[in-house]
Every structure is written in C-alpha cells, then in structure tokens.
Amino acid sequence: MCDPVSLTIAATAAATVGTGFSALQANAQNRYQAQVADQNAKLANEAAKREEENTRDAALQHYRKVGALKGQQRVAMAAGGLDVNFGNAAELTADTDMLANEDVRRIYDQGAENVLGRNIESNNYRSQAKASRQAATGALVKGVFDVGSTALGGAKQYDALKRKGY
C-alpha cells in the first residue's frame, strides 16, 4: 500500500491533468460550435440572395402574364370593334395595369420580408459564433484557474500530511 503522501501527490496530479483536459475539451467544443454557426450564417446569407433572385423572377413572370393578358384583352376588344385607346376599353387596360402594379408590389414586399428574415437569421448565427468563441476562451481561462486550484488543494493536503509526519 502506498503512503498517504504519495497518494495525495498522485491524486493531485491526476485531478490536475483531468481538469486541464476538460478545459481543452470545452474549448474545442465551443470552437466547433462557432464554426458551425459561421457556416450557418453563410448559408443564411446565400438563402437571402436566392430569395432576392426568386423575387425578381416572380415579378418578371408576373409582368409576362400581365402582358399576355393585356394582349388578349386588346385582341378581344379589337375583334368586337372597340377602340382600345378610348372609353371602357382604355379604362380596362388602365385597371389591368393598376392591379398588376399592386400585385408586383406585393411580390416585392413579400420578397423583402423573406430576405429580412434570412438576414436576421444570419445575424443571429454570427452572434452565436461570437458567443461560442468567447465561451471557448472562457473555458480555457476557467481551466487555468481550476488547474491552479486543484494543484493548490493538493499542495495543502500534502503540507498537512507532512506536518503530521508522513
């Protein structure tokens, strides 16, 4: 059987190494979480750009549909012998333009809301990455103090045993 002094030294060394290892593991885990959050922020930015492109495409598609509708209206009115630039025919064309503009405004407003949501998501991920990096640093600092505290506790026990004559 080992003497109490040797056991105290061995236990202190093991506890100190374990504490240091735990600090390094916590640091590594937080750095990994920061990397994941950075990647998620990048993906959210890309999604925001895609959303802008999709919004423009939806507006263009709507303009094309409206153009086709206006063409059909003109053909129908001309076939009926109406002057498309005067009276009810002109009002119908103006109403079609007004409704088309309202629809496009809604398309762009919805797209802007979606982009805003993606930008907020990206900012949240960047904040999470920053917090994880700070936590990684904090884990190392805490680990240093915990290692020191463990070593000092072991030294105190060692001193007490030495005073008792072991």
PDB file of C-alpha atoms in Angstrom:
ATOM      1  CA  MET A   1       0.000   0.000   0.000  1.00  0.00           C
ATOM      2  CA  CYS A   2       1.184   3.491  -0.828  1.00  0.00           C
ATOM      3  CA  ASP A   3       1.840   6.046   1.800  1.00  0.00           C
ATOM      4  CA  PRO A   4      -0.645   8.948   2.128  1.00  0.00           C
ATOM      5  CA  VAL A   5       1.826  11.488   0.737  1.00  0.00           C
ATOM      6  CA  SER A   6       2.354   9.525  -2.479  1.00  0.00           C
ATOM      7  CA  LEU A   7      -1.396   9.005  -2.838  1.00  0.00           C
ATOM      8  CA  THR A   8      -2.002  12.731  -2.353  1.00  0.00           C
ATOM      9  CA  ILE A   9       0.597  13.619  -4.980  1.00  0.00           C
ATOM     10  CA  ALA A  10      -0.787  11.057  -7.448  1.00  0.00           C
ATOM     11  CA  ALA A  11      -4.394  12.126  -6.850  1.00  0.00           C
ATOM     12  CA  THR A  12      -3.488  15.793  -7.235  1.00  0.00           C
ATOM     13  CA  ALA A  13      -1.611  15.100 -10.467  1.00  0.00           C
ATOM     14  CA  ALA A  14      -4.488  13.049 -11.878  1.00  0.00           C
ATOM     15  CA  ALA A  15      -7.080  15.651 -10.889  1.00  0.00           C
ATOM     16  CA  THR A  16      -4.957  18.461 -12.332  1.00  0.00           C
ATOM     17  CA  VAL A  17      -4.492  16.653 -15.648  1.00  0.00           C
ATOM     18  CA  GLY A  18      -8.198  15.789 -15.783  1.00  0.00           C
ATOM     19  CA  THR A  19      -9.179  19.385 -15.097  1.00  0.00           C
ATOM     20  CA  GLY A  20      -6.817  20.638 -17.788  1.00  0.00           C
ATOM     21  CA  PHE A  21      -8.126  18.083 -20.280  1.00  0.00           C
ATOM     22  CA  SER A  22     -11.732  19.081 -19.516  1.00  0.00           C
ATOM     23  CA  ALA A  23     -10.854  22.723 -20.175  1.00  0.00           C
ATOM     24  CA  LEU A  24      -9.278  21.826 -23.510  1.00  0.00           C
ATOM     25  CA  GLN A  25     -12.313  19.741 -24.467  1.00  0.00           C
ATOM     26  CA  ALA A  26     -14.713  22.561 -23.568  1.00  0.00           C
ATOM     27  CA  ASN A  27     -12.591  24.964 -25.616  1.00  0.00           C
ATOM     28  CA  ALA A  28     -12.600  22.629 -28.621  1.00  0.00           C
ATOM     29  CA  GLN A  29     -16.353  22.056 -28.377  1.00  0.00           C
ATOM     30  CA  ASN A  30     -17.078  25.794 -28.270  1.00  0.00           C
ATOM     31  CA  ARG A  31     -14.733  26.480 -31.197  1.00  0.00           C
ATOM     32  CA  TYR A  32     -16.543  23.781 -33.193  1.00  0.00           C
ATOM     33  CA  GLN A  33     -19.915  25.338 -32.339  1.00  0.00           C
ATOM     34  CA  ALA A  34     -18.557  28.687 -33.557  1.00  0.00           C
ATOM     35  CA  GLN A  35     -17.522  27.097 -36.859  1.00  0.00           C
ATOM     36  CA  VAL A  36     -20.965  25.549 -37.291  1.00  0.00           C
ATOM     37  CA  ALA A  37     -22.636  28.895 -36.552  1.00  0.00           C
ATOM     38  CA  ASP A  38     -20.326  30.645 -39.047  1.00  0.00           C
ATOM     39  CA  GLN A  39     -21.293  28.106 -41.717  1.00  0.00           C
ATOM     40  CA  ASN A  40     -24.991  28.520 -40.903  1.00  0.00           C
ATOM     41  CA  ALA A  41     -24.614  32.312 -41.209  1.00  0.00           C
ATOM     42  CA  LYS A  42     -23.015  31.853 -44.619  1.00  0.00           C
ATOM     43  CA  LEU A  43     -25.859  29.573 -45.723  1.00  0.00           C
ATOM     44  CA  ALA A  44     -28.464  32.060 -44.473  1.00  0.00           C
ATOM     45  CA  ASN A  45     -26.746  34.830 -46.483  1.00  0.00           C
ATOM     46  CA  GLU A  46     -26.844  32.645 -49.578  1.00  0.00           C
ATOM     47  CA  ALA A  47     -30.528  31.929 -48.951  1.00  0.00           C
ATOM     48  CA  ALA A  48     -31.193  35.682 -48.714  1.00  0.00           C
ATOM     49  CA  LYS A  49     -29.514  36.210 -52.089  1.00  0.00           C
ATOM     50  CA  ARG A  50     -31.549  33.380 -53.608  1.00  0.00           C
ATOM     51  CA  GLU A  51     -34.682  34.939 -52.149  1.00  0.00           C
ATOM     52  CA  GLU A  52     -33.859  38.244 -53.861  1.00  0.00           C
ATOM     53  CA  GLU A  53     -33.349  36.427 -57.169  1.00  0.00           C
ATOM     54  CA  ASN A  54     -36.587  34.479 -56.723  1.00  0.00           C
ATOM     55  CA  THR A  55     -38.462  37.705 -56.012  1.00  0.00           C
ATOM     56  CA  ARG A  56     -37.147  39.327 -59.192  1.00  0.00           C
ATOM     57  CA  ASP A  57     -38.025  36.193 -61.169  1.00  0.00           C
ATOM     58  CA  ALA A  58     -41.555  36.126 -59.720  1.00  0.00           C
ATOM     59  CA  ALA A  59     -42.053  39.792 -60.622  1.00  0.00           C
ATOM     60  CA  LEU A  60     -40.791  39.202 -64.165  1.00  0.00           C
ATOM     61  CA  GLN A  61     -43.057  36.192 -64.536  1.00  0.00           C
ATOM     62  CA  HIS A  62     -45.997  38.273 -63.333  1.00  0.00           C
ATOM     63  CA  TYR A  63     -45.175  41.071 -65.788  1.00  0.00           C
ATOM     64  CA  ARG A  64     -45.122  38.498 -68.598  1.00  0.00           C
ATOM     65  CA  LYS A  65     -48.511  37.123 -67.567  1.00  0.00           C
ATOM     66  CA  VAL A  66     -49.941  40.628 -67.396  1.00  0.00           C
ATOM     67  CA  GLY A  67     -48.510  41.418 -70.822  1.00  0.00           C
ATOM     68  CA  ALA A  68     -50.155  38.306 -72.224  1.00  0.00           C
ATOM     69  CA  LEU A  69     -53.455  39.207 -70.531  1.00  0.00           C
ATOM     70  CA  LYS A  70     -53.344  42.738 -71.910  1.00  0.00           C
ATOM     71  CA  GLY A  71     -52.672  41.331 -75.358  1.00  0.00           C
ATOM     72  CA  GLN A  72     -55.704  39.041 -75.063  1.00  0.00           C
ATOM     73  CA  GLN A  73     -57.819  41.967 -73.886  1.00  0.00           C
ATOM     74  CA  ARG A  74     -56.729  44.104 -76.853  1.00  0.00           C
ATOM     75  CA  VAL A  75     -57.433  41.306 -79.327  1.00  0.00           C
ATOM     76  CA  ALA A  76     -60.884  40.689 -77.834  1.00  0.00           C
ATOM     77  CA  MET A  77     -61.747  44.388 -77.812  1.00  0.00           C
ATOM     78  CA  ALA A  78     -60.450  44.941 -81.334  1.00  0.00           C
ATOM     79  CA  ALA A  79     -62.411  41.897 -82.527  1.00  0.00           C
ATOM     80  CA  GLY A  80     -65.513  43.478 -81.023  1.00  0.00           C
ATOM     81  CA  GLY A  81     -64.854  46.668 -82.942  1.00  0.00           C
ATOM     82  CA  LEU A  82     -63.806  48.712 -79.890  1.00  0.00           C
ATOM     83  CA  ASP A  83     -61.089  51.356 -79.910  1.00  0.00           C
ATOM     84  CA  VAL A  84     -58.641  50.062 -77.281  1.00  0.00           C
ATOM     85  CA  ASN A  85     -57.383  53.586 -76.526  1.00  0.00           C
ATOM     86  CA  PHE A  86     -60.744  55.129 -75.655  1.00  0.00           C
ATOM     87  CA  GLY A  87     -63.586  54.733 -73.148  1.00  0.00           C
ATOM     88  CA  ASN A  88     -64.240  51.471 -71.309  1.00  0.00           C
ATOM     89  CA  ALA A  89     -61.522  49.664 -73.243  1.00  0.00           C
ATOM     90  CA  ALA A  90     -58.912  52.193 -72.113  1.00  0.00           C
ATOM     91  CA  GLU A  91     -60.235  52.004 -68.545  1.00  0.00           C
ATOM     92  CA  LEU A  92     -59.973  48.211 -68.614  1.00  0.00           C
ATOM     93  CA  THR A  93     -56.343  48.476 -69.717  1.00  0.00           C
ATOM     94  CA  ALA A  94     -55.634  51.065 -67.003  1.00  0.00           C
ATOM     95  CA  ASP A  95     -57.291  48.865 -64.362  1.00  0.00           C
ATOM     96  CA  THR A  96     -55.238  45.884 -65.526  1.00  0.00           C
ATOM     97  CA  ASP A  97     -52.060  47.967 -65.183  1.00  0.00           C
ATOM     98  CA  MET A  98     -53.083  49.199 -61.727  1.00  0.00           C
ATOM     99  CA  LEU A  99     -53.840  45.689 -60.452  1.00  0.00           C
ATOM    100  CA  ALA A 100     -50.625  44.361 -61.986  1.00  0.00           C
ATOM    101  CA  ASN A 101     -48.622  47.067 -60.194  1.00  0.00           C
ATOM    102  CA  GLU A 102     -50.324  46.227 -56.894  1.00  0.00           C
ATOM    103  CA  ASP A 103     -49.554  42.544 -57.393  1.00  0.00           C
ATOM    104  CA  VAL A 104     -45.910  43.257 -58.185  1.00  0.00           C
ATOM    105  CA  ARG A 105     -45.658  45.499 -55.114  1.00  0.00           C
ATOM    106  CA  ARG A 106     -46.941  42.584 -53.003  1.00  0.00           C
ATOM    107  CA  ILE A 107     -44.420  40.237 -54.636  1.00  0.00           C
ATOM    108  CA  TYR A 108     -41.570  42.611 -53.792  1.00  0.00           C
ATOM    109  CA  ASP A 109     -42.876  43.268 -50.268  1.00  0.00           C
ATOM    110  CA  GLN A 110     -43.106  39.535 -49.548  1.00  0.00           C
ATOM    111  CA  GLY A 111     -39.642  39.022 -51.007  1.00  0.00           C
ATOM    112  CA  ALA A 112     -38.259  41.815 -48.831  1.00  0.00           C
ATOM    113  CA  GLU A 113     -39.826  40.212 -45.746  1.00  0.00           C
ATOM    114  CA  ASN A 114     -38.252  36.879 -46.633  1.00  0.00           C
ATOM    115  CA  VAL A 115     -34.847  38.486 -47.199  1.00  0.00           C
ATOM    116  CA  LEU A 116     -35.147  40.328 -43.886  1.00  0.00           C
ATOM    117  CA  GLY A 117     -35.897  37.037 -42.130  1.00  0.00           C
ATOM    118  CA  ARG A 118     -32.827  35.415 -43.691  1.00  0.00           C
ATOM    119  CA  ASN A 119     -30.654  38.400 -42.752  1.00  0.00           C
ATOM    120  CA  ILE A 120     -31.878  38.243 -39.158  1.00  0.00           C
ATOM    121  CA  GLU A 121     -31.160  34.515 -39.132  1.00  0.00           C
ATOM    122  CA  SER A 122     -27.650  35.158 -40.455  1.00  0.00           C
ATOM    123  CA  ASN A 123     -27.009  37.837 -37.826  1.00  0.00           C
ATOM    124  CA  ASN A 124     -28.229  35.502 -35.100  1.00  0.00           C
ATOM    125  CA  TYR A 125     -25.824  32.813 -36.277  1.00  0.00           C
ATOM    126  CA  ARG A 126     -22.943  35.312 -36.319  1.00  0.00           C
ATOM    127  CA  SER A 127     -23.810  36.341 -32.767  1.00  0.00           C
ATOM    128  CA  GLN A 128     -23.937  32.696 -31.754  1.00  0.00           C
ATOM    129  CA  ALA A 129     -20.497  32.135 -33.307  1.00  0.00           C
ATOM    130  CA  LYS A 130     -19.093  35.112 -31.413  1.00  0.00           C
ATOM    131  CA  ALA A 131     -20.587  33.870 -28.149  1.00  0.00           C
ATOM    132  CA  SER A 132     -19.162  30.387 -28.751  1.00  0.00           C
ATOM    133  CA  ARG A 133     -15.695  31.824 -29.359  1.00  0.00           C
ATOM    134  CA  GLN A 134     -15.969  33.796 -26.129  1.00  0.00           C
ATOM    135  CA  ALA A 135     -17.104  30.653 -24.325  1.00  0.00           C
ATOM    136  CA  ALA A 136     -14.077  28.812 -25.750  1.00  0.00           C
ATOM    137  CA  THR A 137     -11.759  31.453 -24.338  1.00  0.00           C
ATOM    138  CA  GLY A 138     -13.666  31.413 -21.061  1.00  0.00           C
ATOM    139  CA  ALA A 139     -13.293  27.627 -20.847  1.00  0.00           C
ATOM    140  CA  LEU A 140      -9.522  27.943 -21.139  1.00  0.00           C
ATOM    141  CA  VAL A 141      -9.321  30.713 -18.555  1.00  0.00           C
ATOM    142  CA  LYS A 142     -11.567  28.777 -16.182  1.00  0.00           C
ATOM    143  CA  GLY A 143      -9.462  25.686 -16.828  1.00  0.00           C
ATOM    144  CA  VAL A 144      -6.277  27.505 -15.870  1.00  0.00           C
ATOM    145  CA  PHE A 145      -7.819  28.652 -12.607  1.00  0.00           C
ATOM    146  CA  ASP A 146      -9.300  25.213 -11.917  1.00  0.00           C
ATOM    147  CA  VAL A 147      -5.933  23.548 -12.567  1.00  0.00           C
ATOM    148  CA  GLY A 148      -4.300  26.041 -10.205  1.00  0.00           C
ATOM    149  CA  SER A 149      -6.972  25.494  -7.580  1.00  0.00           C
ATOM    150  CA  THR A 150      -6.618  21.712  -7.836  1.00  0.00           C
ATOM    151  CA  ALA A 151      -2.850  21.938  -7.559  1.00  0.00           C
ATOM    152  CA  LEU A 152      -3.085  24.272  -4.570  1.00  0.00           C
ATOM    153  CA  GLY A 153      -5.616  21.985  -2.894  1.00  0.00           C
ATOM    154  CA  GLY A 154      -3.255  19.058  -3.380  1.00  0.00           C
ATOM    155  CA  ALA A 155      -0.341  21.090  -2.046  1.00  0.00           C
ATOM    156  CA  LYS A 156      -2.404  21.983   1.021  1.00  0.00           C
ATOM    157  CA  GLN A 157      -3.194  18.306   1.641  1.00  0.00           C
ATOM    158  CA  TYR A 158       0.456  17.408   1.088  1.00  0.00           C
ATOM    159  CA  ASP A 159       1.526  20.067   3.591  1.00  0.00           C
ATOM    160  CA  ALA A 160      -1.000  18.822   6.154  1.00  0.00           C
ATOM    161  CA  LEU A 161       0.274  15.259   5.776  1.00  0.00           C
ATOM    162  CA  LYS A 162       3.893  16.374   6.063  1.00  0.00           C
ATOM    163  CA  ARG A 163       3.077  18.255   9.265  1.00  0.00           C
ATOM    164  CA  LYS A 164       1.549  15.078  10.658  1.00  0.00           C
ATOM    165  CA  GLY A 165       4.808  13.328   9.996  1.00  0.00           C
ATOM    166  CA  TYR A 166       4.050  11.234   6.919  1.00  0.00           C
TER     167      TYR A 166
END
